[in-house]
Short mmCIF file of C-alpha atoms and ligand atoms in Angstrom, two decimals:
data_model
loop_
_atom_site.label_atom_id
_atom_site.label_comp_id
_atom_site.label_asym_id
_atom_site.label_seq_id
_atom_site.Cartn_x
_atom_site.Cartn_y
_atom_site.Cartn_z
CA MET A 178 170.09 78.19 285.50
CA THR A 179 173.41 78.03 283.70
CA ARG A 180 174.48 74.94 281.82
CA ALA A 181 176.45 72.34 283.66
CA GLY A 182 178.37 69.10 283.35
CA ARG A 183 179.08 66.73 286.28
CA PHE A 184 180.86 63.81 287.75
CA ALA A 185 178.72 61.38 289.84
CA PRO A 186 180.80 58.78 291.69
CA SER A 187 179.33 56.00 293.87
CA PRO A 188 181.14 56.13 297.18
CA SER A 189 181.74 52.39 297.31
CA GLY A 190 185.50 52.62 297.82
CA GLU A 191 188.48 54.56 296.45
CA LEU A 192 188.40 55.89 292.92
CA HIS A 193 190.82 54.17 290.64
CA VAL A 194 192.69 55.58 287.60
CA GLY A 195 189.79 54.60 285.35
CA ASN A 196 187.28 56.64 287.38
CA LEU A 197 189.75 59.53 287.71
CA ARG A 198 190.31 59.62 284.02
CA THR A 199 186.59 59.76 283.33
CA ALA A 200 186.32 62.57 285.90
CA ILE A 201 189.06 64.51 284.12
CA LEU A 202 187.29 64.04 280.78
CA ALA A 203 183.95 65.17 282.25
CA TRP A 204 185.74 68.24 283.55
CA LEU A 205 187.37 68.95 280.24
CA PHE A 206 184.05 68.59 278.30
CA ALA A 207 182.28 70.97 280.71
CA ARG A 208 184.97 73.60 281.00
CA SER A 209 185.79 73.60 277.30
CA THR A 210 182.15 74.43 276.65
CA GLY A 211 181.75 77.13 279.30
CA ARG A 212 179.73 74.95 281.59
CA ARG A 213 179.78 74.77 285.34
CA PHE A 214 181.02 71.50 286.70
CA LEU A 215 179.14 69.78 289.51
CA LEU A 216 179.83 66.87 291.78
CA ARG A 217 177.15 64.49 292.89
CA VAL A 218 177.75 61.66 295.36
CA GLU A 219 175.56 58.71 294.30
CA ASP A 220 175.24 57.18 297.75
CA LEU A 221 171.77 55.55 297.56
CA ASP A 222 173.43 52.22 297.30
CA ARG A 223 176.88 50.71 297.94
CA ALA A 224 178.04 53.61 300.13
CA ARG A 225 181.07 52.88 302.28
CA ALA A 226 181.86 54.98 305.38
CA GLY A 227 184.57 57.42 304.71
CA ALA A 228 184.78 56.78 300.95
CA GLU A 229 183.15 60.08 299.94
CA ALA A 230 185.83 62.18 301.60
CA VAL A 231 188.64 60.17 300.05
CA GLN A 232 187.12 60.35 296.62
CA LEU A 233 186.72 64.16 296.84
CA ARG A 234 190.34 64.47 298.08
CA ASP A 235 191.60 62.33 295.15
CA LEU A 236 189.59 64.21 292.59
CA ALA A 237 191.12 67.46 293.84
CA ALA A 238 194.58 65.92 293.84
CA VAL A 239 194.36 65.23 290.04
CA GLY A 240 193.19 68.79 289.45
CA VAL A 241 189.46 68.33 289.20
CA THR A 242 187.61 71.37 290.60
CA TRP A 243 183.83 71.77 291.03
CA ASP A 244 181.40 74.56 291.58
CA GLY A 245 179.58 74.69 294.87
CA ALA A 246 179.34 71.94 297.32
CA ALA A 247 178.97 68.26 296.29
CA VAL A 248 175.36 67.11 296.66
CA ARG A 249 174.42 63.68 298.02
CA GLN A 250 171.59 61.57 296.67
CA THR A 251 170.55 60.50 300.15
CA ASP A 252 169.66 64.17 300.81
CA ARG A 253 167.37 64.28 297.83
CA GLU A 254 164.71 61.59 298.45
CA PRO A 255 161.77 64.12 298.33
CA LEU A 256 162.65 64.88 294.65
CA TYR A 257 162.63 61.21 293.75
CA THR A 258 159.39 60.54 295.58
CA ALA A 259 157.78 63.47 293.78
CA ALA A 260 158.91 62.23 290.36
CA ILE A 261 157.60 58.68 291.05
CA GLY A 262 154.35 60.28 292.32
CA ARG A 263 154.00 62.13 289.04
CA LEU A 264 154.56 58.96 287.01
CA ALA A 265 152.13 57.03 289.21
CA ALA A 266 149.45 59.70 288.85
CA ALA A 267 149.82 59.36 285.07
CA GLY A 268 149.36 55.59 285.32
CA LEU A 269 152.94 54.99 284.37
CA THR A 270 153.96 52.78 287.29
CA TYR A 271 153.06 49.39 288.80
CA GLU A 272 153.92 47.31 291.78
CA CYS A 273 156.22 44.36 291.20
CA PHE A 274 156.67 41.38 293.58
CA CYS A 275 159.07 39.33 291.58
CA THR A 276 162.22 37.99 293.06
CA ARG A 277 165.42 37.98 290.94
CA ARG A 278 165.00 34.30 290.50
CA GLU A 279 161.39 34.51 289.37
CA ILE A 280 162.51 36.99 286.75
CA GLN A 281 165.25 34.72 285.53
CA GLU A 282 162.99 31.74 285.35
CA ALA A 283 159.96 33.47 283.81
CA PRO A 284 159.38 32.74 280.12
CA SER A 285 160.19 35.88 278.29
CA ALA A 286 157.66 37.60 276.12
CA PRO A 287 157.95 36.86 272.40
CA HIS A 288 160.50 39.14 270.75
CA ALA A 289 161.49 40.64 274.12
CA PRO A 290 165.15 41.52 274.13
CA GLN A 291 167.54 39.48 276.35
CA GLY A 292 167.42 40.75 279.96
CA ALA A 293 164.12 42.61 279.64
CA TYR A 294 161.74 42.35 282.55
CA PRO A 295 159.15 39.81 281.31
CA GLY A 296 156.12 41.77 282.51
CA THR A 297 154.87 39.27 285.06
CA CYS A 298 153.36 41.93 287.47
CA ARG A 299 152.31 44.36 284.74
CA ARG A 300 148.64 43.24 284.68
CA LEU A 301 147.97 41.46 287.93
CA PRO A 302 144.26 40.72 288.65
CA ALA A 303 143.09 42.64 291.73
CA ALA A 304 142.77 39.53 293.89
CA GLU A 305 146.31 38.41 293.08
CA LEU A 306 147.63 41.88 293.68
CA GLU A 307 145.98 41.90 297.16
CA PHE A 308 147.47 38.56 297.95
CA LYS A 309 150.95 39.50 296.78
CA ARG A 310 150.81 42.73 298.79
CA SER A 311 150.36 40.53 301.88
CA THR A 312 153.44 38.47 301.13
CA ARG A 313 156.15 40.79 300.35
CA PRO A 314 157.05 44.49 299.78
CA ALA A 315 156.69 45.73 296.21
CA ALA A 316 159.20 47.31 293.95
CA ILE A 317 157.87 50.07 291.68
CA ARG A 318 158.42 49.56 287.98
CA LEU A 319 157.90 51.89 285.03
CA ARG A 320 155.02 50.99 282.74
CA SER A 321 156.92 51.55 279.56
CA SER A 322 155.18 51.88 276.23
CA VAL A 323 158.29 51.47 274.07
CA ALA A 324 160.78 48.53 273.62
CA GLU A 325 163.65 50.70 272.62
CA TRP A 326 164.65 54.34 272.49
CA THR A 327 167.32 56.25 270.57
CA VAL A 328 169.84 58.74 271.95
CA GLU A 329 172.51 60.83 270.39
CA ASP A 330 176.00 60.56 271.77
CA VAL A 331 178.95 62.90 270.98
CA LEU A 332 181.28 60.02 270.61
CA HIS A 333 179.08 57.09 269.54
CA GLY A 334 176.62 58.91 267.32
CA THR A 335 173.10 57.61 267.22
CA PHE A 336 172.55 54.81 269.67
CA THR A 337 169.35 52.73 269.96
CA GLY A 338 168.90 50.45 272.99
CA MET A 339 166.40 48.46 274.91
CA VAL A 340 163.83 49.99 277.23
CA ASP A 341 161.83 47.67 279.52
CA ASP A 342 159.67 48.13 282.57
CA PHE A 343 162.74 49.00 284.65
CA VAL A 344 162.64 49.45 288.49
CA LEU A 345 162.20 52.95 289.81
CA ARG A 346 162.20 52.11 293.48
CA ARG A 347 163.43 48.79 294.83
CA ASN A 348 161.41 46.72 297.19
CA ASP A 349 163.70 47.64 300.10
CA GLY A 350 162.63 51.29 299.50
CA VAL A 351 165.86 52.38 297.83
CA THR A 352 165.42 54.65 294.79
CA ALA A 353 166.88 53.07 291.68
CA TYR A 354 169.80 54.64 289.93
CA ASN A 355 167.99 55.10 286.63
CA LEU A 356 165.33 57.26 288.33
CA ALA A 357 167.63 59.23 290.54
CA VAL A 358 170.08 60.10 287.78
CA VAL A 359 167.34 61.46 285.48
CA VAL A 360 165.77 63.57 288.22
CA ASP A 361 169.09 64.82 289.60
CA ASP A 362 170.54 65.81 286.18
CA ALA A 363 167.38 67.75 285.29
CA GLU A 364 166.99 69.36 288.70
CA GLN A 365 170.63 70.44 288.84
CA GLY A 366 170.52 71.92 285.38
CA ILE A 367 172.98 69.39 284.04
CA ASP A 368 172.70 69.38 280.24
CA GLN A 369 175.85 67.40 279.53
CA VAL A 370 176.55 63.88 280.78
CA VAL A 371 180.06 62.52 280.40
CA ARG A 372 180.66 59.10 281.83
CA GLY A 373 182.15 55.66 281.14
CA ASP A 374 180.84 53.90 278.05
CA ASP A 375 179.72 50.91 280.20
CA LEU A 376 176.64 53.08 281.01
CA LEU A 377 175.68 53.64 277.26
CA PRO A 378 173.27 50.63 277.36
CA SER A 379 171.30 52.26 280.24
CA THR A 380 171.04 55.61 278.50
CA PRO A 381 167.98 54.98 276.30
CA ARG A 382 166.08 54.07 279.42
CA GLN A 383 167.20 57.29 281.05
CA ALA A 384 166.36 59.47 278.05
CA TYR A 385 162.91 57.77 277.71
CA LEU A 386 162.23 58.40 281.41
CA ALA A 387 163.28 62.04 281.06
CA SER A 388 160.85 62.44 278.18
CA LEU A 389 158.02 60.98 280.25
CA LEU A 390 158.81 63.41 283.07
CA ASN A 391 158.96 66.31 280.63
CA MET A 392 162.56 66.92 281.58
CA PRO A 393 165.24 67.89 279.05
CA VAL A 394 167.46 65.09 277.71
CA PRO A 395 171.18 66.07 278.25
CA GLU A 396 173.93 65.79 275.73
CA TYR A 397 175.69 62.53 276.22
CA ALA A 398 179.33 61.61 275.71
CA HIS A 399 180.24 58.07 276.79
CA VAL A 400 183.96 57.84 277.04
CA PRO A 401 186.18 54.85 276.71
CA LEU A 402 187.18 52.90 279.80
CA VAL A 403 190.49 52.13 281.24
CA VAL A 404 191.30 48.38 280.98
CA ASN A 405 193.93 46.02 282.33
CA ALA A 406 196.42 44.12 280.14
CA GLU A 407 193.79 41.52 279.38
CA GLY A 408 191.41 44.16 278.09
CA VAL A 409 189.08 43.82 281.05
CA ARG A 410 187.68 46.97 282.79
CA LEU A 411 190.18 48.05 285.43
CA ALA A 412 189.39 46.99 288.97
CA LYS A 413 190.98 47.13 292.41
CA ARG A 414 192.43 43.62 291.96
CA ASP A 415 194.63 44.92 289.17
CA GLY A 416 197.34 46.06 291.53
CA ALA A 417 198.29 49.63 292.30
CA VAL A 418 195.40 51.52 290.70
CA THR A 419 194.34 54.11 293.27
CA LEU A 420 196.17 57.32 294.14
CA GLY A 421 196.89 55.84 297.56
CA ASP A 422 198.39 52.70 296.06
CA LEU A 423 200.37 54.65 293.52
CA ALA A 424 201.77 57.12 296.02
CA ALA A 425 202.97 54.13 298.12
CA VAL A 426 205.09 52.97 295.15
CA GLY A 427 206.51 56.47 294.50
CA ILE A 428 204.08 57.81 291.86
CA PRO A 429 202.57 61.05 293.10
CA ALA A 430 199.12 62.43 291.93
CA GLU A 431 200.83 64.94 289.55
CA ALA A 432 202.49 62.08 287.69
CA VAL A 433 199.27 60.20 287.50
CA GLN A 434 197.49 63.21 286.09
CA ARG A 435 200.24 63.64 283.49
CA ARG A 436 200.03 59.99 282.39
CA MET A 437 196.19 60.38 281.97
CA LEU A 438 196.55 63.56 279.96
CA GLU A 439 199.18 61.89 277.79
CA SER A 440 196.79 58.98 277.29
CA LEU A 441 194.29 61.50 275.91
CA GLY A 442 196.91 63.09 273.60
CA LEU A 443 196.81 66.27 275.73
CA PRO A 444 199.65 68.35 277.09
CA GLY A 445 200.33 67.69 280.79
CA GLY A 446 201.14 70.19 283.52
CA SER A 447 197.61 71.08 284.58
CA LEU A 448 194.03 70.56 283.45
CA GLU A 449 193.93 74.21 282.42
CA THR A 450 196.83 73.62 280.03
CA ALA A 451 195.19 70.47 278.72
CA LEU A 452 191.96 72.41 278.13
CA GLN A 453 193.75 74.37 275.38
CA GLY A 454 194.31 71.31 273.29
CA PHE A 455 191.05 69.56 274.06
CA SER A 456 188.69 68.66 271.34
CA PRO A 457 186.10 65.77 271.62
CA VAL A 458 186.55 64.73 267.95
CA SER A 459 190.22 64.00 268.38
CA LEU A 460 189.86 61.94 271.59
CA PRO A 461 191.05 58.34 271.42
CA ARG A 462 187.99 56.03 270.83
CA ASP A 463 189.57 52.86 272.17
CA PRO A 464 189.97 51.79 275.82
CA TRP A 465 193.19 52.88 277.41
CA VAL A 466 195.30 50.02 278.64
CA TRP A 467 196.58 50.97 282.04
CA PRO A 468 200.41 50.39 281.79
CA GLY A 469 200.76 49.54 285.53
CA ALA A 470 202.66 51.32 288.24
N1 LIG B 561 177.35 56.56 289.97
C1 LIG B 561 177.64 55.92 288.70
C2 LIG B 561 178.94 55.16 288.76
O1 LIG B 561 179.80 55.53 289.60
C3 LIG B 561 177.80 56.90 287.57
C4 LIG B 561 176.46 57.37 287.05
C5 LIG B 561 176.49 58.35 285.97
O2 LIG B 561 177.52 58.99 285.73
O3 LIG B 561 175.39 58.58 285.44
O4 LIG B 561 179.14 54.18 288.06
#
């Protein structure tokens, strides 16, 4: 299978200029290294009717092209189930019955990093396990044997972050993002992951999981986010931030694309033109402040 990069939006609503800029960067990273570029709709959670079609249309409008048809995570459950089955067979999973509140209120293990699952259900005595099974459905957690893991990132260098017994399948049966993303990237032959740097803290968990599943760890590049004037990650409430909003105030998609390429220090016109000047080392490392419509 040939090498590939990807963009993997969650169809929870319209993409804003921050998402579109990340997609353009992922495209530039992939195309500048001769990779295919794939689109994956991460619709296991937070999917809104109609959002996928609008997202694909807006990506195309800013010049992002992809190879083959977009895949949807909801069509791929058997792959996730098989991966969880492999981990379970190796003794690397356990059932967890904790509510969010119980986790918050549990005393954390000594030296456990902030936010780590405290391990309440890791070693439940058989009788207690039987009882808990009769009270509520279980989530499936990873039985991790490390507290942290190190990844290499093209833009951030060596990054070490926390790994805990994170959830693989929620107690409502929905596969967790951290499991799905690892299985999908490996199964789709994706060996380059370019995404917003808000996801860097989750990356050690994903790379550790890939190693447990004997799946290759992709190259990572976590790119700076787009922020509002207060320096906060751009969101819908920040005014005209989607292509639809911007078109309504007289800014067409081509102009949005040009602004984004300029913000990356790249020549505008088309993504193909920008490709000629693209080099990861000379990318801006700071968040881009959206100048507004
Ligand atoms: N679906 C995730 C999001 O939209 C991105 C996941 C990823 O790129 O790994 O935030």
